[in-house]
Amino acid sequence: MNTFKAYLKKEMLESWRQYKYLLLFIGIILFAILDPILLKLLPEILKSKINGNLASLIQIDMKSAVQNYIKDLNQISLLIVLLTLMGTVSDEISSQKLVLPYSKGANLSFVIIAKTFHYTITISIFIITGFIINYYYAVTLFSENIIAFKNVLISAALISIYYFFVIILLMFLSSIFKKGVLAALLVLMLHIISALLVNIDKIAKFIPYNLISLANSFTTENILTTIFSVLLYCIILSLLTIKNYKNNTFA
């Protein structure tokens, strides 16, 4: 536990000094504010650019405003998170930073646990905060097709779980490849493949991306199967990451 506490504090200090908190905040929270405002202004912007009244042709409501935020979390925000965190594990392995702490009795398993816990909690807080802000602006600006706040919170929780999986997957790939950017690109590729596989009904509930689909549709069909599957993947990937971390640190 001493290793966990020490590295949790270390990750917090480094995240503050390297502006990771700021980058994650901007990448997640900014769209929560901008999306509803831009969608509200979109009909007027198009009217000024194109002849004719297009406002009647563009159906934008509260639900579509929240879904647009989910789309940004699924695309732009994900890319920002990957670029921000891609060197979290690979940098320490390639620079052999853990040889001395390990010789002093540090438990490398708790190093990975501390990193995972820190970034999962940080990103989850930002995501939930982003959804609350987005919901406020969406309800304020749009009066049609209102979604219950509890359903929005469920969507926030599902996306937080998906990001938990993404963080662990990134750390696993970072424990294999010494270049963090390569690990980030592979996670992005697997994210895209997962988005395609979720269209296959027979396996959709076992695909991590199904969490995004459920969040976007505000439904809970097969939610437990998907959550348990993702958590199982996370446990397996975490164990493999710890094993790779130990092997590559002293390779």
XYZ file of C-alpha atoms in Angstrom:
251
model
C 0.000 0.000 0.000
C 2.944 2.353 0.561
C 3.849 1.946 -3.117
C 0.258 2.712 -4.123
C 0.144 5.889 -2.034
C 3.564 7.043 -3.201
C 2.811 6.563 -6.897
C -0.677 7.985 -6.609
C 0.870 11.149 -5.198
C 3.560 11.030 -7.903
C 0.965 10.769 -10.710
C -1.021 13.655 -9.257
C 2.044 15.898 -9.020
C 3.232 15.002 -12.526
C -0.228 15.512 -13.987
C -0.346 18.964 -12.434
C 3.160 19.947 -13.551
C 2.732 18.577 -17.080
C -0.696 20.217 -17.515
C -2.391 16.857 -18.029
C -5.327 17.915 -15.862
C -5.777 21.022 -17.979
C -5.599 19.093 -21.250
C -8.092 16.479 -20.037
C -10.379 19.177 -18.665
C -10.404 21.093 -21.937
C -10.763 17.945 -24.023
C -13.796 16.724 -22.069
C -15.529 19.768 -20.566
C -15.188 22.248 -23.435
C -17.523 20.326 -25.752
C -20.110 20.015 -22.985
C -20.538 23.785 -23.167
C -19.967 24.411 -26.870
C -22.131 21.663 -28.384
C -25.578 22.886 -27.220
C -24.703 26.508 -28.020
C -23.437 25.708 -31.525
C -26.437 23.501 -32.255
C -28.751 26.294 -31.149
C -27.012 28.746 -33.467
C -26.702 26.317 -36.384
C -30.071 27.081 -38.064
C -29.393 30.813 -37.958
C -25.873 30.336 -39.307
C -27.189 28.259 -42.217
C -29.941 30.783 -42.937
C -27.326 33.503 -43.336
C -25.253 31.359 -45.705
C -27.943 29.673 -47.819
C -31.070 31.164 -49.344
C -34.300 29.926 -47.868
C -35.538 29.095 -44.410
C -33.724 25.939 -43.402
C -34.681 26.158 -39.755
C -37.782 24.057 -40.390
C -35.665 21.348 -42.034
C -33.207 21.014 -39.169
C -34.613 19.121 -36.207
C -32.455 19.827 -33.164
C -33.737 19.019 -29.696
C -32.410 18.337 -26.225
C -31.733 14.654 -26.957
C -29.697 15.416 -30.087
C -27.674 17.990 -28.123
C -26.648 15.359 -25.568
C -25.993 12.786 -28.291
C -23.736 15.256 -30.058
C -21.701 15.569 -26.847
C -21.456 11.775 -26.647
C -20.186 11.750 -30.240
C -17.446 14.236 -29.332
C -16.472 12.142 -26.288
C -16.301 9.151 -28.615
C -14.065 10.939 -31.119
C -12.200 14.151 -30.300
C -12.048 13.721 -26.511
C -10.846 10.137 -26.870
C -8.000 11.273 -29.103
C -6.991 13.968 -26.602
C -7.001 11.441 -23.749
C -4.851 8.992 -25.721
C -2.318 11.654 -26.681
C -2.173 12.922 -23.085
C -1.698 9.524 -21.442
C 0.181 7.568 -24.112
C 3.569 7.802 -22.386
C 2.393 7.022 -18.867
C 3.811 3.480 -18.833
C 6.134 3.282 -21.852
C 8.253 6.253 -20.737
C 9.028 4.658 -17.371
C 9.884 1.331 -18.979
C 12.162 2.796 -21.666
C 13.959 5.082 -19.196
C 14.316 2.352 -16.544
C 12.938 4.700 -13.875
C 11.619 1.841 -11.756
C 14.814 -0.130 -11.253
C 15.848 1.897 -8.196
C 12.365 2.007 -6.554
C 12.022 -1.749 -7.099
C 15.419 -2.384 -5.483
C 14.145 -0.420 -2.481
C 11.102 -2.666 -2.112
C 8.488 -0.964 -4.323
C 5.712 -3.261 -5.533
C 5.332 -2.837 -9.305
C 1.778 -4.203 -9.215
C 0.698 -1.251 -7.087
C 2.423 1.123 -9.512
C 0.042 0.028 -12.278
C -2.933 0.047 -9.905
C -2.090 3.582 -8.775
C -1.807 4.843 -12.361
C -5.068 3.177 -13.396
C -6.934 4.413 -10.324
C -5.672 7.976 -10.703
C -6.554 8.466 -14.364
C -9.825 6.528 -14.175
C -11.088 8.661 -11.301
C -9.834 11.876 -12.918
C -11.456 11.208 -16.287
C -14.665 9.894 -14.710
C -15.023 13.094 -12.679
C -14.501 15.193 -15.810
C -16.986 13.090 -17.819
C -19.729 13.223 -15.182
C -19.138 16.957 -14.714
C -19.256 17.400 -18.491
C -22.593 15.602 -18.741
C -24.078 17.700 -15.945
C -22.955 20.915 -17.665
C -24.122 19.674 -21.055
C -27.503 18.681 -19.608
C -27.960 22.125 -18.081
C -27.244 23.943 -21.334
C -29.266 21.449 -23.404
C -32.348 21.791 -21.188
C -31.975 25.571 -21.103
C -31.665 25.971 -24.881
C -34.006 23.220 -26.104
C -37.513 22.394 -24.907
C -38.328 19.330 -27.047
C -37.530 15.644 -26.524
C -36.319 16.095 -22.952
C -34.318 13.220 -21.437
C -34.566 12.405 -17.738
C -31.491 13.477 -15.790
C -31.036 9.964 -14.351
C -30.752 8.569 -17.892
C -28.048 11.095 -18.694
C -26.149 10.070 -15.560
C -26.390 6.415 -16.628
C -24.897 7.392 -19.987
C -22.112 9.248 -18.160
C -21.392 6.139 -16.073
C -21.289 3.883 -19.154
C -18.853 6.145 -20.970
C -16.719 6.381 -17.815
C -16.519 2.577 -17.757
C -15.531 2.586 -21.423
C -12.746 5.072 -20.706
C -11.650 2.834 -17.820
C -11.247 0.051 -20.392
C -9.411 2.408 -22.778
C -6.949 3.457 -20.054
C -6.140 -0.154 -19.153
C -5.845 -1.121 -22.829
C -3.486 1.813 -23.411
C -1.337 0.799 -20.444
C -1.242 -2.813 -21.641
C -0.057 -1.818 -25.115
C 2.366 0.689 -23.584
C 3.870 -2.138 -21.559
C 4.631 -3.951 -24.828
C 5.775 -1.116 -27.079
C 8.386 1.423 -25.994
C 6.821 4.204 -28.069
C 3.683 5.589 -26.477
C 2.414 7.018 -29.756
C 2.327 3.493 -31.231
C 0.238 2.277 -28.297
C -2.149 5.225 -28.738
C -2.567 4.497 -32.458
C -3.290 0.825 -31.752
C -5.929 1.739 -29.167
C -7.517 4.071 -31.700
C -7.541 1.292 -34.307
C -9.107 -1.176 -31.849
C -11.670 1.485 -30.946
C -12.667 1.777 -34.619
C -12.769 -2.021 -35.058
C -14.887 -2.309 -31.917
C -17.322 0.251 -33.354
C -17.707 -1.953 -36.443
C -18.058 -5.228 -34.527
C -20.840 -3.822 -32.346
C -23.105 -3.937 -35.425
C -23.031 -7.737 -35.281
C -26.004 -8.585 -33.077
C -24.729 -11.942 -31.792
C -21.562 -10.491 -30.269
C -22.544 -6.841 -29.704
C -23.200 -7.257 -25.969
C -19.656 -8.567 -25.462
C -17.981 -5.682 -27.306
C -16.693 -2.761 -25.169
C -17.951 -0.212 -27.704
C -21.494 -1.351 -26.865
C -21.182 0.868 -23.794
C -21.016 3.873 -26.131
C -23.989 2.595 -28.131
C -26.054 2.116 -24.969
C -25.080 5.547 -23.703
C -26.056 7.139 -27.014
C -29.438 5.396 -27.164
C -30.167 5.921 -23.436
C -31.159 2.274 -23.064
C -30.041 -0.461 -20.661
C -30.567 -3.517 -22.861
C -27.893 -6.163 -22.133
C -26.151 -3.562 -19.990
C -25.022 -6.012 -17.293
C -23.578 -8.480 -19.807
C -21.559 -5.725 -21.453
C -20.353 -4.264 -18.150
C -19.289 -7.673 -16.784
C -17.534 -8.484 -20.069
C -15.627 -5.188 -20.036
C -14.633 -5.617 -16.397
C -13.358 -9.125 -17.188
C -11.287 -7.737 -20.065
C -9.919 -5.082 -17.699
C -8.855 -7.664 -15.117
C -7.093 -9.803 -17.730
C -5.371 -6.809 -19.339
C -4.289 -5.489 -15.933
C -2.670 -8.807 -14.990
C -0.880 -8.948 -18.344
C 0.233 -5.331 -17.971
C 1.737 -6.012 -14.550
C 3.546 -9.072 -15.933
C 4.898 -7.122 -18.928
C 5.823 -4.202 -16.695
C 7.981 -6.410 -14.512
C 9.577 -8.252 -17.417
C 10.350 -5.174 -19.522
C 11.578 -3.075 -16.612
C 14.442 -5.487 -16.021
C 14.939 -6.680 -19.604
